[in-house]
Amino acid sequence: MFPKLSILIALACLLVVSSFAQTREGAYHVMLKGLYTDAVPVIAAEALHQKLSKQKAGVVLLDTRTKIEFEVSHLKGSRFVDYDSFSIEQIQDLPKDASIVVYCSVGYRSEKIGEKLKNAGYRNVYNLYGGIFEWVNKGFTVYDAKGITSKVHAYSPAWGVWLAKGEKVYE
């Protein structure tokens, strides 16, 4: 009888943890829906990962976070453009039909940069849904100057609650 009780307790704990994760994920998506204006189409982390795995070239990744955030970690091969000082001149080398994916922590800042790109005539611009937080939460790799890292700049403790995986950095 005791082993059955242990199994039931274990299953109950698993259900509680699972429902908490679903609630957190659901709240994250509601928060993102409130932030996004839908001015730029989004691409899911899984779809971007698949695209990057299949293509050695062809997708330009633009990291719109601060230099400090970028140095902590970024998507492999991404180009730093800085939200606060962004100008179209920074990417004038890119053809207007380039496939561009912009990202930041959760996708708010990058959507604003994506809007600027679209207004400048770039036709294939996508915003990484959920930003680098979603990328890491889905288990995908990030890099720093030395290679693969588990660190992610979480922007602030208030925003860091949305980063479920990785090592949070706030400096």
Short mmCIF file of C-alpha atoms in Angstrom, two decimals:
data_model
loop_
_atom_site.label_atom_id
_atom_site.label_comp_id
_atom_site.label_asym_id
_atom_site.label_seq_id
_atom_site.Cartn_x
_atom_site.Cartn_y
_atom_site.Cartn_z
CA MET A 1 0.00 0.00 0.00
CA PHE A 2 2.84 2.40 0.85
CA PRO A 3 4.45 2.20 -2.65
CA LYS A 4 1.09 3.15 -4.22
CA LEU A 5 0.83 6.18 -1.95
CA SER A 6 4.37 7.25 -2.90
CA ILE A 7 3.51 6.95 -6.58
CA LEU A 8 0.33 9.00 -6.10
CA ILE A 9 2.24 11.71 -4.23
CA ALA A 10 4.90 11.79 -6.94
CA LEU A 11 2.26 12.10 -9.67
CA ALA A 12 0.50 14.88 -7.77
CA CYS A 13 3.77 16.80 -7.43
CA LEU A 14 4.46 16.34 -11.13
CA LEU A 15 1.02 17.71 -12.00
CA VAL A 16 1.50 20.76 -9.76
CA VAL A 17 4.92 21.54 -11.27
CA SER A 18 3.57 20.99 -14.78
CA SER A 19 0.57 23.27 -14.24
CA PHE A 20 2.83 25.97 -12.76
CA ALA A 21 5.03 25.84 -15.88
CA GLN A 22 1.94 26.06 -18.11
CA THR A 23 0.58 28.97 -16.09
CA ARG A 24 3.92 30.80 -16.31
CA GLU A 25 4.14 30.14 -20.04
CA GLY A 26 0.55 31.27 -20.52
CA ALA A 27 1.20 34.46 -18.57
CA TYR A 28 4.32 35.08 -20.69
CA HIS A 29 2.30 34.84 -23.89
CA VAL A 30 -0.38 37.17 -22.51
CA MET A 31 2.32 39.67 -21.53
CA LEU A 32 3.86 39.48 -25.02
CA LYS A 33 0.46 39.97 -26.65
CA GLY A 34 0.12 43.19 -24.65
CA LEU A 35 3.56 44.44 -25.71
CA TYR A 36 3.47 43.67 -29.41
CA THR A 37 1.71 45.87 -31.94
CA ASP A 38 1.88 43.19 -34.67
CA ALA A 39 3.56 45.70 -36.99
CA VAL A 40 6.26 43.10 -37.73
CA PRO A 41 5.54 39.41 -38.31
CA VAL A 42 6.98 37.11 -35.68
CA ILE A 43 8.99 33.94 -36.09
CA ALA A 44 8.89 31.27 -33.37
CA ALA A 45 12.14 30.15 -31.76
CA GLU A 46 11.64 26.61 -33.07
CA ALA A 47 11.07 27.84 -36.63
CA LEU A 48 14.14 30.09 -36.50
CA HIS A 49 16.26 27.30 -35.05
CA GLN A 50 15.15 24.98 -37.84
CA LYS A 51 15.82 27.64 -40.46
CA LEU A 52 19.31 28.34 -39.08
CA SER A 53 20.06 24.61 -38.92
CA LYS A 54 19.18 24.16 -42.58
CA GLN A 55 20.84 27.29 -43.90
CA LYS A 56 24.47 28.17 -43.45
CA ALA A 57 23.79 31.66 -44.73
CA GLY A 58 20.81 33.70 -45.73
CA VAL A 59 19.34 34.83 -42.41
CA VAL A 60 20.68 38.01 -40.85
CA LEU A 61 20.21 38.16 -37.08
CA LEU A 62 20.12 41.63 -35.54
CA ASP A 63 20.47 41.90 -31.76
CA THR A 64 18.78 45.13 -30.70
CA ARG A 65 19.71 44.97 -27.01
CA THR A 66 22.43 47.02 -25.28
CA LYS A 67 26.12 46.25 -25.76
CA ILE A 68 26.32 44.82 -22.23
CA GLU A 69 23.39 42.47 -22.89
CA PHE A 70 24.93 41.38 -26.21
CA GLU A 71 28.33 40.70 -24.64
CA VAL A 72 26.78 38.43 -21.98
CA SER A 73 25.23 36.27 -24.71
CA HIS A 74 23.60 36.39 -28.11
CA LEU A 75 22.43 34.12 -30.90
CA LYS A 76 25.33 32.73 -32.90
CA GLY A 77 26.29 34.97 -35.80
CA SER A 78 24.08 37.85 -34.75
CA ARG A 79 24.98 41.43 -35.41
CA PHE A 80 24.77 44.03 -32.65
CA VAL A 81 22.75 47.13 -33.61
CA ASP A 82 21.70 48.71 -30.24
CA TYR A 83 18.12 49.85 -29.81
CA ASP A 84 19.01 53.24 -28.32
CA SER A 85 21.36 54.34 -31.10
CA PHE A 86 20.01 52.39 -34.08
CA SER A 87 20.07 53.98 -37.49
CA ILE A 88 19.36 52.51 -40.93
CA GLU A 89 22.91 53.41 -41.95
CA GLN A 90 24.15 50.58 -39.68
CA ILE A 91 22.63 48.02 -42.03
CA GLN A 92 22.90 49.78 -45.37
CA ASP A 93 25.06 46.88 -46.62
CA LEU A 94 22.04 44.57 -46.46
CA PRO A 95 19.88 44.18 -49.57
CA LYS A 96 16.23 45.18 -49.19
CA ASP A 97 15.16 41.56 -49.81
CA ALA A 98 17.49 40.08 -47.14
CA SER A 99 15.84 37.74 -44.64
CA ILE A 100 16.27 39.63 -41.35
CA VAL A 101 15.33 38.47 -37.85
CA VAL A 102 15.48 41.08 -35.09
CA TYR A 103 15.48 40.16 -31.42
CA CYS A 104 15.93 41.58 -27.93
CA SER A 105 15.07 40.20 -24.47
CA VAL A 106 11.36 39.61 -25.07
CA GLY A 107 10.67 41.19 -28.47
CA TYR A 108 9.47 44.69 -27.65
CA ARG A 109 12.58 46.68 -28.58
CA SER A 110 13.25 44.48 -31.58
CA GLU A 111 9.73 45.00 -32.89
CA LYS A 112 10.37 48.76 -32.87
CA ILE A 113 13.61 48.26 -34.85
CA GLY A 114 11.74 45.90 -37.19
CA GLU A 115 9.21 48.66 -37.86
CA LYS A 116 12.05 51.02 -38.80
CA LEU A 117 13.45 48.39 -41.16
CA LYS A 118 10.09 47.84 -42.83
CA ASN A 119 9.57 51.60 -43.16
CA ALA A 120 13.00 51.81 -44.85
CA GLY A 121 11.88 49.26 -47.45
CA TYR A 122 13.20 45.97 -46.05
CA ARG A 123 10.66 43.35 -47.09
CA ASN A 124 11.58 40.16 -45.17
CA VAL A 125 11.79 41.32 -41.57
CA TYR A 126 10.72 39.10 -38.67
CA ASN A 127 10.72 39.58 -34.92
CA LEU A 128 11.86 36.61 -32.81
CA TYR A 129 8.76 35.82 -30.76
CA GLY A 130 9.61 36.11 -27.07
CA GLY A 131 13.16 37.25 -27.86
CA ILE A 132 16.28 35.66 -26.47
CA PHE A 133 14.32 34.65 -23.34
CA GLU A 134 12.04 32.41 -25.41
CA TRP A 135 15.07 31.11 -27.36
CA VAL A 136 16.80 30.04 -24.15
CA ASN A 137 13.59 28.80 -22.51
CA LYS A 138 13.12 26.48 -25.49
CA GLY A 139 16.59 25.05 -24.84
CA PHE A 140 18.49 26.66 -27.72
CA THR A 141 22.13 27.70 -27.42
CA VAL A 142 23.49 31.18 -26.89
CA TYR A 143 27.07 32.39 -27.25
CA ASP A 144 29.50 34.94 -25.89
CA ALA A 145 32.96 35.90 -27.20
CA LYS A 146 34.41 32.60 -25.90
CA GLY A 147 31.72 30.28 -27.26
CA ILE A 148 28.66 28.57 -25.81
CA THR A 149 27.42 30.02 -22.54
CA SER A 150 24.50 29.49 -20.18
CA LYS A 151 24.45 33.17 -19.19
CA VAL A 152 21.69 35.49 -20.34
CA HIS A 153 21.37 39.14 -19.45
CA ALA A 154 17.92 39.25 -17.88
CA TYR A 155 17.66 43.05 -18.19
CA SER A 156 16.21 43.51 -14.69
CA PRO A 157 14.81 41.29 -11.93
CA ALA A 158 11.28 42.29 -12.99
CA TRP A 159 11.92 41.08 -16.55
CA GLY A 160 14.09 38.19 -15.38
CA VAL A 161 11.02 36.34 -14.08
CA TRP A 162 10.29 35.41 -17.70
CA LEU A 163 13.65 33.69 -18.13
CA ALA A 164 13.04 30.13 -16.92
CA LYS A 165 16.34 28.62 -18.09
CA GLY A 166 19.92 29.79 -18.22
CA GLU A 167 21.98 31.73 -15.72
CA LYS A 168 20.54 35.20 -15.16
CA VAL A 169 22.95 38.15 -15.27
CA TYR A 170 21.94 41.68 -14.32
CA GLU A 171 25.22 43.64 -14.52
#
